[in-house]
Coordinates of C-alpha atoms in Angstrom, one line a residue:
Chain N
X240 CA 133.3 49.8 -24.0
X241 CA 136.4 50.3 -22.0
X242 CA 137.6 52.9 -24.5
X243 CA 134.4 54.8 -24.2
X244 CA 134.5 54.8 -20.4
X245 CA 138.1 56.1 -20.5
X246 CA 137.2 58.8 -22.9
X247 CA 134.2 59.8 -20.8
X248 CA 136.4 59.8 -17.7
X249 CA 138.9 62.1 -19.4
X250 CA 136.1 64.5 -20.4
X251 CA 134.8 64.2 -16.8
X252 CA 138.2 65.3 -15.5
X253 CA 138.1 68.3 -17.8
X254 CA 134.7 69.3 -16.6
X255 CA 135.6 68.8 -13.0
X256 CA 138.6 71.0 -13.5
X257 CA 136.3 73.7 -14.9
X258 CA 134.0 73.3 -11.9
X259 CA 137.0 73.8 -9.7
X260 CA 138.0 76.9 -11.6
X261 CA 134.4 78.3 -11.5
X262 CA 134.0 77.7 -7.7
X263 CA 137.4 79.3 -7.1
X264 CA 136.7 82.4 -9.3
X265 CA 133.2 82.8 -7.8
X266 CA 134.8 83.2 -4.3
X267 CA 137.4 85.5 -5.7
X268 CA 134.6 87.7 -7.0
X269 CA 133.2 88.2 -3.5
X270 CA 133.6 91.7 -2.2
X271 CA 136.3 92.0 0.6
X272 CA 138.5 89.1 1.3
X273 CA 137.9 86.0 3.4
X274 CA 139.7 87.5 6.3
X275 CA 137.5 90.6 6.5
X276 CA 134.5 88.3 6.4
X277 CA 135.8 86.3 9.3
X278 CA 136.9 89.3 11.4
X279 CA 133.7 91.1 10.8
X280 CA 132.3 90.1 14.2
X281 CA 135.6 90.2 16.1
X282 CA 136.1 93.7 17.4
X283 CA 139.0 96.0 16.5
X284 CA 142.0 94.9 14.5
X285 CA 145.1 96.9 13.6
X286 CA 146.2 97.0 10.0
X287 CA 149.4 95.3 11.0
X288 CA 147.6 92.4 12.5
X289 CA 145.5 92.1 9.4
X290 CA 148.6 92.0 7.2
X291 CA 150.1 89.3 9.4
X292 CA 146.9 87.2 9.4
X293 CA 146.7 87.6 5.6
X294 CA 150.2 86.3 5.2
X295 CA 149.4 83.5 7.5
X296 CA 146.4 82.4 5.4
X297 CA 148.4 83.1 2.2
X298 CA 145.7 85.3 0.7
X299 CA 148.2 88.2 0.2
X300 CA 149.7 86.3 -2.7
X301 CA 148.7 86.7 -6.4
X302 CA 145.5 84.9 -7.3
X303 CA 147.3 82.5 -9.6
X304 CA 149.6 81.3 -6.8
X305 CA 146.5 80.9 -4.6
X306 CA 144.7 78.9 -7.2
X307 CA 147.8 76.7 -7.8
X308 CA 148.1 76.2 -4.1
X309 CA 144.4 75.2 -3.8
X310 CA 144.7 72.8 -6.7
X311 CA 147.9 71.4 -5.3
X312 CA 146.1 70.6 -2.1
X313 CA 143.1 69.3 -4.0
X314 CA 145.4 66.7 -5.8
X315 CA 146.6 65.5 -2.4
X316 CA 142.9 65.3 -1.3
X317 CA 143.4 68.3 1.0
X318 CA 140.9 71.1 0.6
X319 CA 142.2 73.1 3.6
X320 CA 140.4 73.9 6.8
X321 CA 137.0 75.5 7.3
X322 CA 137.3 79.2 8.0
X323 CA 134.7 79.1 10.7
X324 CA 135.6 75.9 12.4
X325 CA 139.3 76.3 12.1
X326 CA 140.2 72.8 13.5
X327 CA 137.9 71.0 11.1
X328 CA 139.0 70.1 7.6
X329 CA 136.7 70.9 4.6
X330 CA 136.8 67.2 3.4
X331 CA 136.2 66.0 6.9
X332 CA 133.0 68.0 7.3
X333 CA 131.8 66.8 3.9
X334 CA 132.5 63.1 4.8
X335 CA 130.7 63.6 8.1
X336 CA 127.5 65.0 6.6
X337 CA 127.4 62.9 3.5
X338 CA 125.7 59.7 4.9
X339 CA 122.5 61.5 5.8
X340 CA 122.2 63.2 2.5
X341 CA 123.1 60.0 0.7
X342 CA 120.3 58.1 2.5
X343 CA 117.9 60.9 1.7
X344 CA 118.9 60.8 -2.0
X345 CA 118.6 57.0 -2.3
X346 CA 115.3 56.8 -0.4
X347 CA 113.7 59.6 -2.3
X348 CA 114.8 58.1 -5.6
X349 CA 113.3 54.8 -4.7
X350 CA 110.1 56.4 -3.6
X351 CA 109.9 58.5 -6.7
X352 CA 110.3 55.4 -8.9
X353 CA 107.6 53.5 -6.8
X354 CA 105.2 56.4 -7.5
X355 CA 106.2 57.3 -11.0
X356 CA 106.5 54.0 -12.8
X357 CA 103.1 52.5 -11.9
X358 CA 101.3 55.8 -12.6
X359 CA 103.2 56.4 -15.8
X360 CA 102.6 52.9 -17.2
X361 CA 98.9 52.9 -16.2
X362 CA 98.4 56.4 -17.6
X363 CA 99.9 55.2 -20.9
X364 CA 97.9 52.0 -21.0
X365 CA 94.6 53.8 -20.3
X366 CA 95.5 56.8 -22.4
X367 CA 92.9 59.6 -22.3
X368 CA 90.9 57.7 -19.7
X369 CA 90.0 58.9 -16.2
X370 CA 93.1 57.4 -14.6
X371 CA 95.3 59.1 -17.3
X372 CA 93.6 62.4 -16.5
X373 CA 94.4 62.2 -12.8
X374 CA 97.8 60.9 -13.5
X375 CA 98.7 63.8 -15.7
X376 CA 97.1 66.2 -13.2
X377 CA 99.3 64.8 -10.5
X378 CA 102.4 65.3 -12.8
X379 CA 101.4 68.9 -13.6
X380 CA 100.8 69.8 -9.9
X381 CA 103.9 67.9 -8.8
X382 CA 106.0 70.0 -11.2
X383 CA 104.5 73.3 -9.9
X384 CA 104.2 72.9 -6.2
X385 CA 107.4 74.3 -4.5
X386 CA 109.0 71.4 -2.6
X387 CA 109.5 73.5 0.5
X388 CA 105.7 74.3 0.5
X389 CA 104.9 70.6 0.2
X390 CA 107.5 69.9 2.9
X391 CA 106.0 72.3 5.4
X392 CA 102.4 71.2 4.7
X393 CA 103.5 67.5 5.2
X394 CA 105.3 68.3 8.5
X395 CA 102.4 70.1 9.9
X396 CA 99.5 68.1 8.7
X397 CA 101.0 64.7 9.1
X398 CA 101.8 65.8 12.7
X399 CA 98.3 66.9 13.3
X400 CA 96.3 64.2 11.6
X401 CA 98.5 61.1 12.1
X402 CA 100.7 62.1 15.0
X403 CA 103.8 61.5 12.9
X404 CA 106.4 64.2 13.4
X405 CA 109.9 64.0 12.2
X406 CA 112.3 63.4 15.2
X407 CA 114.9 66.0 15.8
X408 CA 117.8 63.6 15.4
X409 CA 118.4 60.8 13.0
X410 CA 119.9 57.6 14.4
X411 CA 122.1 55.6 12.1
X412 CA 120.4 53.0 9.9
X413 CA 122.7 50.3 11.1
X414 CA 122.1 50.7 14.9
X415 CA 118.4 51.6 14.8
X416 CA 116.8 51.0 11.4
X417 CA 113.2 51.6 12.6
X418 CA 113.8 55.1 14.1
X419 CA 116.1 55.9 11.2
X420 CA 113.4 55.2 8.6
X421 CA 110.9 57.1 10.7
X422 CA 113.1 60.1 10.5
X423 CA 113.7 59.9 6.8
X424 CA 110.4 58.8 5.4
X425 CA 108.7 62.2 5.3
X426 CA 111.6 64.2 3.8
X427 CA 112.1 61.5 1.3
X428 CA 108.5 61.5 0.4
X429 CA 108.6 65.3 -0.2
X430 CA 111.6 65.0 -2.5
X431 CA 110.3 61.8 -4.1
X432 CA 106.9 63.4 -5.0
X433 CA 108.5 66.4 -6.7
X434 CA 110.9 64.1 -8.5
X435 CA 108.3 61.6 -9.6
X436 CA 106.3 64.2 -11.6
X437 CA 109.1 64.4 -14.2
X438 CA 109.8 60.7 -14.2
X439 CA 106.1 59.9 -14.5
X440 CA 105.7 62.1 -17.6
X441 CA 108.7 60.5 -19.2
X442 CA 107.5 57.0 -18.4
X443 CA 104.1 57.8 -19.9
X444 CA 105.5 59.3 -23.0
X445 CA 108.0 56.4 -23.6
X446 CA 105.5 53.7 -22.8
X447 CA 103.0 55.2 -25.2
X448 CA 105.7 55.1 -27.9
X449 CA 106.8 51.5 -27.2
X450 CA 103.2 50.3 -27.1
X451 CA 102.9 51.1 -30.7
X452 CA 105.9 49.0 -31.7
X453 CA 105.6 45.8 -33.8
X454 CA 107.1 43.5 -31.2
X455 CA 104.4 44.5 -28.7
X456 CA 101.8 43.4 -31.2
X457 CA 103.7 40.2 -31.8
X458 CA 103.9 39.5 -28.1
X459 CA 100.2 40.0 -27.8
X460 CA 99.5 37.9 -30.9
X461 CA 101.3 34.9 -29.5
X462 CA 98.9 35.0 -26.5
X463 CA 101.1 36.5 -23.8
X464 CA 99.2 37.8 -20.9
X465 CA 99.0 41.6 -21.1
X466 CA 100.8 41.9 -17.7
X467 CA 103.7 40.0 -19.0
X468 CA 103.7 42.1 -22.2
X469 CA 103.8 45.2 -20.1
X470 CA 106.5 44.3 -17.7
X471 CA 108.8 42.1 -19.8
X472 CA 108.5 43.8 -23.2
X473 CA 107.1 47.3 -22.8
X474 CA 108.7 48.5 -19.6
X475 CA 112.0 46.8 -20.4
X476 CA 112.2 48.8 -23.6
X477 CA 111.2 52.0 -21.9
X478 CA 114.0 52.0 -19.4
X479 CA 116.7 54.1 -21.2
X480 CA 114.8 57.4 -21.2
X481 CA 113.6 56.8 -17.6
X482 CA 117.2 56.3 -16.4
X483 CA 118.2 59.4 -18.4
X484 CA 115.7 61.5 -16.6
X485 CA 116.8 60.0 -13.2
X486 CA 120.3 61.0 -14.0
X487 CA 119.3 64.5 -15.1
X488 CA 117.4 65.0 -11.9
X489 CA 120.3 64.2 -9.7
X490 CA 121.6 67.8 -9.7
X491 CA 118.1 69.1 -8.8
X492 CA 117.8 66.5 -6.1
X493 CA 121.0 67.8 -4.4
X494 CA 119.5 71.3 -4.6
X495 CA 116.3 69.9 -3.1
X496 CA 118.1 68.4 -0.2
X497 CA 119.3 71.9 0.7
X498 CA 115.7 73.0 1.2
X499 CA 114.3 69.8 2.7
X500 CA 117.1 69.4 5.2
X501 CA 116.4 72.9 6.4
X502 CA 112.7 72.1 6.9
X503 CA 113.3 68.7 8.6
X504 CA 116.3 69.7 10.6
X505 CA 118.6 67.1 9.1
X506 CA 122.3 68.0 9.4
X507 CA 123.4 66.6 6.1
X508 CA 125.4 67.9 3.2
X509 CA 122.5 70.1 2.0
X510 CA 122.6 71.8 5.4
X511 CA 126.3 72.1 5.3
X512 CA 126.1 73.8 1.9
X513 CA 123.5 76.2 3.2
X514 CA 125.2 77.1 6.5
X515 CA 128.6 77.6 4.9
X516 CA 127.1 79.9 2.4
X517 CA 125.3 81.8 5.1
X518 CA 128.4 82.2 7.2
X519 CA 130.6 83.0 4.2
X520 CA 132.9 80.0 4.9
X521 CA 134.7 80.4 1.6
X522 CA 137.0 77.3 1.7
X523 CA 134.0 75.2 2.7
X524 CA 131.9 76.7 -0.1
X525 CA 134.6 75.9 -2.7
X526 CA 135.0 72.4 -1.3
X527 CA 131.2 71.7 -1.3
X528 CA 130.7 73.0 -4.8
X529 CA 133.6 71.0 -6.2
X530 CA 132.4 67.9 -4.4
X531 CA 128.8 68.2 -5.5
X532 CA 129.9 69.0 -9.1
X533 CA 132.1 66.0 -9.2
X534 CA 129.2 63.8 -8.0
X535 CA 127.0 65.1 -10.7
X536 CA 129.6 64.4 -13.4
X537 CA 130.1 60.9 -12.1
X538 CA 126.4 60.2 -11.9
X539 CA 126.0 61.3 -15.5
X540 CA 128.8 59.0 -16.5
X541 CA 127.2 56.1 -14.6
X542 CA 123.9 56.8 -16.4
X543 CA 125.6 56.8 -19.8
X544 CA 127.5 53.6 -19.1
X545 CA 124.4 51.9 -17.8
X546 CA 122.6 52.2 -21.1
X547 CA 124.7 49.4 -22.5
X548 CA 123.7 47.2 -19.6
X549 CA 120.0 48.1 -19.8
X550 CA 119.8 47.8 -23.5
X551 CA 122.2 45.3 -25.0
X552 CA 121.6 46.8 -28.5
X553 CA 123.6 49.8 -27.4
X554 CA 127.3 49.3 -28.0
X555 CA 129.9 51.9 -27.5
X556 CA 132.5 51.9 -30.2
Chain A
X1 CA 91.4 80.0 -44.6
X2 CA 88.6 78.0 -43.1
X3 CA 86.1 79.7 -45.3
X4 CA 88.0 78.8 -48.4
X5 CA 88.2 75.2 -47.3
X6 CA 84.5 75.0 -46.7
X7 CA 83.8 76.2 -50.2
X8 CA 86.2 73.7 -51.6
X9 CA 88.4 76.2 -53.3
X10 CA 92.0 76.9 -52.8
X11 CA 92.8 79.8 -50.5
X12 CA 93.7 83.0 -52.2
X13 CA 97.2 84.3 -52.2
X14 CA 96.4 86.9 -49.6
X15 CA 95.0 84.2 -47.3
X16 CA 98.2 82.2 -47.8
X17 CA 100.4 85.1 -47.1
X18 CA 98.8 86.6 -44.0
X19 CA 97.4 84.2 -41.5
X20 CA 96.8 86.3 -38.5
X21 CA 99.3 85.0 -36.0
X22 CA 97.2 85.8 -33.0
X23 CA 94.1 84.1 -34.4
X24 CA 96.2 81.1 -35.5
X25 CA 97.6 80.8 -32.0
X26 CA 94.2 81.1 -30.4
X27 CA 92.7 78.5 -32.8
X28 CA 95.5 76.1 -32.0
X29 CA 95.1 76.6 -28.3
X30 CA 91.4 75.7 -28.7
X31 CA 92.5 72.2 -29.7
X32 CA 94.4 72.0 -26.4
X33 CA 91.9 72.5 -23.6
X34 CA 94.6 72.2 -21.0
X35 CA 96.7 74.8 -22.8
X36 CA 93.7 77.1 -22.9
X37 CA 93.3 76.6 -19.1
X38 CA 96.9 77.5 -18.6
X39 CA 96.5 80.5 -20.8
X40 CA 93.5 81.6 -18.7
X41 CA 95.4 81.1 -15.4
X42 CA 98.2 83.2 -16.8
X43 CA 95.9 86.0 -17.9
X44 CA 94.5 86.3 -14.4
X45 CA 98.0 86.4 -12.9
X46 CA 99.4 88.9 -15.4
X47 CA 96.3 91.0 -15.0
X48 CA 96.9 91.1 -11.2
X49 CA 100.6 91.9 -11.7
X50 CA 99.8 94.8 -14.2
X51 CA 96.7 96.3 -12.7
X52 CA 96.5 95.0 -9.2
X53 CA 98.9 97.4 -7.4
X54 CA 97.6 100.2 -9.5
X55 CA 99.7 102.0 -12.1
X56 CA 101.7 105.1 -11.0
X57 CA 104.1 107.2 -12.9
X58 CA 106.6 109.3 -11.0
X59 CA 104.9 108.7 -7.7
X60 CA 101.4 109.8 -8.7
X61 CA 98.9 107.0 -9.2
X62 CA 97.2 107.3 -12.6
X63 CA 95.2 104.1 -12.3
X64 CA 94.0 102.8 -9.0
X65 CA 94.6 99.1 -8.3
X66 CA 92.2 96.6 -6.8
X67 CA 94.3 96.0 -3.7
X68 CA 92.4 96.8 -0.5
X69 CA 95.2 97.8 1.9
X70 CA 98.7 99.0 1.8
X71 CA 100.6 95.7 1.6
X72 CA 103.1 96.9 4.1
X73 CA 100.7 98.5 6.6
X74 CA 101.2 96.6 9.8
X75 CA 98.2 96.4 12.2
X76 CA 99.4 94.4 15.1
X77 CA 96.1 94.4 16.9
X78 CA 94.6 92.4 14.0
X79 CA 97.4 90.0 13.5
X80 CA 96.8 86.4 12.3
X81 CA 93.1 87.0 11.7
X82 CA 91.4 84.2 9.8
X83 CA 89.8 85.1 6.4
X84 CA 86.8 87.4 6.7
X85 CA 85.0 89.7 4.3
X86 CA 87.3 92.5 5.4
X87 CA 90.5 90.5 4.8
X88 CA 89.5 87.8 2.4
X89 CA 92.8 85.9 2.7
X90 CA 93.2 86.8 6.4
X91 CA 96.1 88.8 7.9
X92 CA 99.7 87.8 8.6
X93 CA 101.8 87.8 11.8
X94 CA 102.2 91.6 11.6
X95 CA 98.5 92.2 10.8
X96 CA 99.1 92.9 7.1
X97 CA 96.4 92.0 4.6
X98 CA 97.4 88.8 2.9
X99 CA 95.2 89.4 -0.1
X100 CA 96.9 92.8 -0.9
X101 CA 100.3 91.3 -0.4
X102 CA 99.5 88.5 -2.8
X103 CA 98.3 91.1 -5.4
X104 CA 101.4 93.2 -4.8
X105 CA 103.7 90.2 -4.8
X106 CA 102.5 89.0 -8.2
X107 CA 104.5 91.9 -9.8
X108 CA 108.0 91.2 -8.5
X109 CA 107.4 87.4 -8.8
X110 CA 106.5 87.6 -12.4
X111 CA 109.1 90.2 -13.1
X112 CA 111.9 88.0 -11.8
X113 CA 110.6 85.1 -13.9
X114 CA 110.1 87.0 -17.1
X115 CA 113.1 89.3 -17.0
X116 CA 115.4 86.4 -16.1
X117 CA 114.0 84.2 -18.8
X118 CA 114.2 86.9 -21.5
X119 CA 117.8 87.8 -20.6
X120 CA 118.8 84.2 -20.1
X121 CA 117.2 83.0 -23.3
X122 CA 118.9 85.9 -25.2
X123 CA 122.3 85.1 -23.8
X124 CA 121.8 81.3 -24.2
X125 CA 120.6 81.7 -27.8
X126 CA 123.6 83.9 -28.7
X127 CA 126.0 81.3 -27.2
X128 CA 124.2 78.3 -28.7
X129 CA 124.0 80.0 -32.1
X130 CA 127.7 81.0 -32.1
X131 CA 129.1 77.6 -30.9
X132 CA 126.7 75.6 -33.0
X133 CA 127.4 77.6 -36.1
X134 CA 131.1 78.2 -35.8
X135 CA 131.9 74.8 -34.4
X136 CA 135.5 73.7 -33.9
X137 CA 137.6 74.8 -30.9
X138 CA 135.2 77.6 -29.9
X139 CA 132.4 75.1 -29.7
X140 CA 134.6 72.7 -27.7
X141 CA 135.8 75.2 -25.2
X142 CA 132.5 77.1 -24.6
X143 CA 130.3 74.1 -24.4
X144 CA 132.7 72.4 -21.9
X145 CA 132.4 75.6 -19.8
X146 CA 128.7 75.2 -20.0
X147 CA 129.1 71.6 -18.9
X148 CA 131.0 72.9 -15.9
X149 CA 128.3 75.4 -14.9
X150 CA 125.6 72.8 -15.4
X151 CA 127.4 70.2 -13.3
X152 CA 126.9 72.5 -10.2
X153 CA 123.4 71.9 -8.9
X154 CA 121.3 75.1 -9.7
X155 CA 120.4 75.9 -6.2
X156 CA 123.9 75.5 -4.9
X157 CA 125.3 77.7 -7.7
X158 CA 122.6 80.3 -7.1
X159 CA 123.0 80.4 -3.4
X160 CA 126.8 80.8 -3.7
X161 CA 126.3 83.7 -6.2
X162 CA 123.7 85.3 -4.0
X163 CA 126.1 85.1 -1.1
X164 CA 128.8 87.1 -2.9
X165 CA 126.4 89.8 -4.2
X166 CA 123.8 91.6 -2.3
X167 CA 120.3 90.3 -2.8
X168 CA 118.1 92.7 -4.9
X169 CA 115.6 92.1 -7.6
X170 CA 118.2 93.1 -10.3
X171 CA 120.9 90.8 -8.9
X172 CA 118.5 87.8 -8.5
X173 CA 117.6 88.3 -12.2
X174 CA 121.2 88.4 -13.2
X175 CA 122.0 85.3 -11.2
X176 CA 119.1 83.4 -12.6
X177 CA 120.6 84.1 -16.1
X178 CA 123.6 81.9 -15.1
X179 CA 121.1 79.1 -14.4
X180 CA 119.0 79.6 -17.6
X181 CA 121.6 80.4 -20.3
X182 CA 123.6 77.1 -20.3
X183 CA 120.6 74.8 -20.9
X184 CA 119.2 77.2 -23.5
X185 CA 122.5 77.3 -25.3
X186 CA 122.5 73.5 -25.3
X187 CA 119.0 73.3 -26.9
X188 CA 119.8 76.0 -29.4
X189 CA 123.1 74.5 -30.3
X190 CA 121.5 71.1 -31.0
X191 CA 118.9 72.8 -33.2
X192 CA 121.5 74.8 -35.0
X193 CA 123.5 71.7 -35.8
X194 CA 120.5 70.0 -37.5
X195 CA 119.4 73.2 -39.3
X196 CA 122.9 73.9 -40.5
X197 CA 122.9 70.9 -42.8
X198 CA 119.6 71.9 -44.5
X199 CA 119.6 72.6 -48.2
X200 CA 118.3 76.2 -47.8
X201 CA 121.3 77.0 -45.7
X202 CA 123.6 75.6 -48.4
X203 CA 121.6 77.7 -50.9
X204 CA 122.0 80.9 -48.9
X205 CA 125.7 80.3 -48.6
X206 CA 126.0 79.6 -52.3
X207 CA 124.4 82.9 -53.0
X208 CA 127.2 84.5 -51.1
X209 CA 125.6 85.4 -47.8
X210 CA 128.0 86.2 -45.1
X211 CA 128.1 83.7 -42.2
X212 CA 126.6 86.3 -39.9
X213 CA 123.7 86.9 -42.3
X214 CA 123.1 83.1 -42.7
X215 CA 123.1 82.7 -38.9
X216 CA 120.8 85.5 -38.1
X217 CA 118.5 85.5 -41.2
X218 CA 118.3 81.9 -42.0
X219 CA 119.2 79.7 -39.0
X220 CA 117.8 81.8 -36.2
X221 CA 114.2 82.0 -37.5
X222 CA 114.1 78.2 -37.6
X223 CA 114.9 78.0 -33.9
X224 CA 111.9 80.1 -32.9
X225 CA 109.8 77.1 -32.0
X226 CA 112.1 75.3 -29.6
X227 CA 113.2 78.5 -28.0
X228 CA 109.6 79.6 -27.4
X229 CA 108.7 76.3 -25.8
X230 CA 111.8 76.2 -23.6
X231 CA 111.3 79.8 -22.5
X232 CA 107.7 79.4 -21.5
X233 CA 108.6 76.4 -19.2
X234 CA 111.7 78.2 -18.0
X235 CA 109.6 81.2 -16.6
X236 CA 107.8 78.8 -14.3
X237 CA 111.1 77.2 -13.2
X238 CA 112.6 80.6 -12.6
X239 CA 109.7 81.7 -10.4
X240 CA 110.1 78.4 -8.4
X241 CA 113.8 79.0 -8.0
X242 CA 113.2 82.6 -6.8
X243 CA 110.7 81.3 -4.4
X244 CA 113.3 78.8 -3.1
X245 CA 115.8 81.5 -2.6
X246 CA 113.3 83.7 -0.8
X247 CA 112.4 80.7 1.3
X248 CA 116.0 80.3 2.4
X249 CA 116.1 84.1 3.1
X250 CA 118.3 85.1 0.2
X251 CA 115.7 86.3 -2.3
X252 CA 114.4 89.7 -3.2
X253 CA 114.8 91.6 0.1
X254 CA 111.9 93.2 2.1
X255 CA 109.8 95.3 2.1
X256 CA 109.0 94.1 -1.4
X257 CA 106.4 91.4 -0.9
X258 CA 107.3 88.4 -3.0
X259 CA 105.4 85.1 -2.8
X260 CA 108.5 83.2 -1.8
X261 CA 109.2 85.4 1.2
X262 CA 105.6 85.5 2.2
X263 CA 105.6 81.7 2.2
X264 CA 108.8 81.6 4.1
X265 CA 107.4 83.9 6.8
X266 CA 104.1 82.0 6.9
X267 CA 105.8 78.7 7.5
X268 CA 107.5 79.6 10.7
X269 CA 107.1 76.5 12.8
X270 CA 104.2 77.8 14.9
X271 CA 102.5 80.2 12.6
X272 CA 101.4 77.6 10.1
X273 CA 99.5 75.7 12.7
X274 CA 97.8 78.8 14.1
X275 CA 97.3 80.6 10.8
X276 CA 97.7 78.3 7.8
X277 CA 96.2 80.8 5.4
X278 CA 99.4 83.0 5.6
X279 CA 101.4 80.2 3.9
X280 CA 98.6 78.7 1.8
X281 CA 97.8 81.8 -0.1
X282 CA 101.3 82.4 -1.5
X283 CA 101.8 78.7 -1.9
X284 CA 98.7 78.4 -4.1
X285 CA 99.6 81.6 -6.0
X286 CA 103.0 80.2 -6.9
X287 CA 101.6 76.8 -7.8
X288 CA 98.8 78.3 -10.0
X289 CA 101.3 80.5 -11.9
X290 CA 103.8 77.7 -12.5
X291 CA 101.0 75.4 -13.6
X292 CA 99.8 78.1 -16.0
X293 CA 103.3 78.4 -17.6
X294 CA 103.8 74.7 -17.8
X295 CA 100.4 74.0 -19.4
X296 CA 100.9 76.7 -22.0
X297 CA 104.5 75.4 -22.5
X298 CA 103.2 71.8 -23.1
X299 CA 100.5 73.0 -25.5
X300 CA 103.0 75.2 -27.4
X301 CA 105.4 72.2 -27.6
X302 CA 102.7 69.9 -29.1
X303 CA 101.7 72.6 -31.5
X304 CA 105.1 74.1 -32.5
X305 CA 107.6 71.4 -32.2
X306 CA 106.6 67.8 -32.2
X307 CA 110.2 66.7 -32.1
X308 CA 110.5 67.9 -28.5
X309 CA 107.5 65.9 -27.3
X310 CA 109.7 63.2 -25.9
X311 CA 111.5 65.4 -23.4
X312 CA 108.2 65.7 -21.5

């Protein structure tokens, strides 16, 4: 087990390095340099000033040197400063915005499981029945409705019908849990519903398969109540694929937060990603991409390691 | 073939040799009512995209469309009119006819989805075939690179790429390829690895076929099913991603009416309360199209490739 984790971590380091390389090269491919982008709005500049500023930012050096410099800083945990907010460090801004997005991600994952697992299990148990039909319809629609469309509809109609509207600011969950949850419940619901479609389909497919196994027949034959069979035997044995889907969805979830944070006015990491791209804040973009890529790699590692915990039959040699 | 079975005799050689692929596909779709529904939805959408705006060659219209107004004709006096017989989906904030814009928008929306998927599948298949078949260091290096690309959330990757190029239909398509190719290459590579060990591949190799010939003539045809299934579902995904980009203001630029940008305009905080049809029409259009592709994809998967069922 330890050996497996170490090997996966090493592979993770390789992948993260490649993510770093990709995010660096992507920015290098941008037309014009970072300086021109920044000075675009700032009146007239003489070529000499431009040269001086370039030297100051270090972008007049060869690309390899710049990359080495960036990686050097990276290893010390320093990603440089934002180009737009010059006194703010890239990592500092990520750390500041992270809690909001983290809460959004956790809440929407919980909501998606609360929606997906009961529907998926019931759909499988009542295969081809009325419930199954509606369950599958829900999944098909959930996959196809753009989450921003759903988000907008939710914002407007929840506001009109129930008088719930998302507040403009989100207080911390530690100081004001009620207002905090009020601010996050709608955006989490929007993300959770689109996530749950995929999870529900996977749950249904896996449960259908497990239901046909011999041990389920045995459990029934020894007179176990069907509820106990479902939860203790069937669901327990369906968890590995469900967790896999959850892991795979993580990357999409981060993308989803970019859109949903725009709609609900949450100043989280998704919003930071969007605004720094819009304002061509290149150091921030590189930092964001690297950070999110690292998170995805780690989540995938966590998912793979959790298999052994979920299903003791799985052993990593 | 059905006729022969009814009579209780074996099909003739001709019947064995040439099952009409179109008829077979339709027959199979009939067993999947949901697949058939999806197919019908797609027919409507494709029909709108092809014939809706009319067909013109070199600026002269050779076939009139069934749009009612110029999709870009602003009529500010009639803005945000609710649906009437004249404007069946109403008008938007500039007084443009929403119905005509939906019809015109179907073309670029489908184009983005289909072109990006075709190109992305082509690139992904080439990469997957190469790395799976050649193996070794090439496989190791290229697939790790794909891991790297896939570790970056699609929307984040695409937004960054859009920001360094100028948004245009062609660029959006090229950027979507970056999102489609890695996952396709992964599926193709997996299929290549299992196919590679088959006896008929060994046989082909023993007969002295060059590796290229084995890869293209023997391995590739066996990958048809998983690639088809994946591509069908990918088109829907690509249309959704383009809509997300448009929603964030980085999609196909105006004046081209795309569903994503219409939805984005229609959802401005106030306009959706006053005039919900502006956003509802493109939202429903996107949903219907993606549902169509997904239903057909599901049916194809059940028919062509039972092994993939679990990924559902």
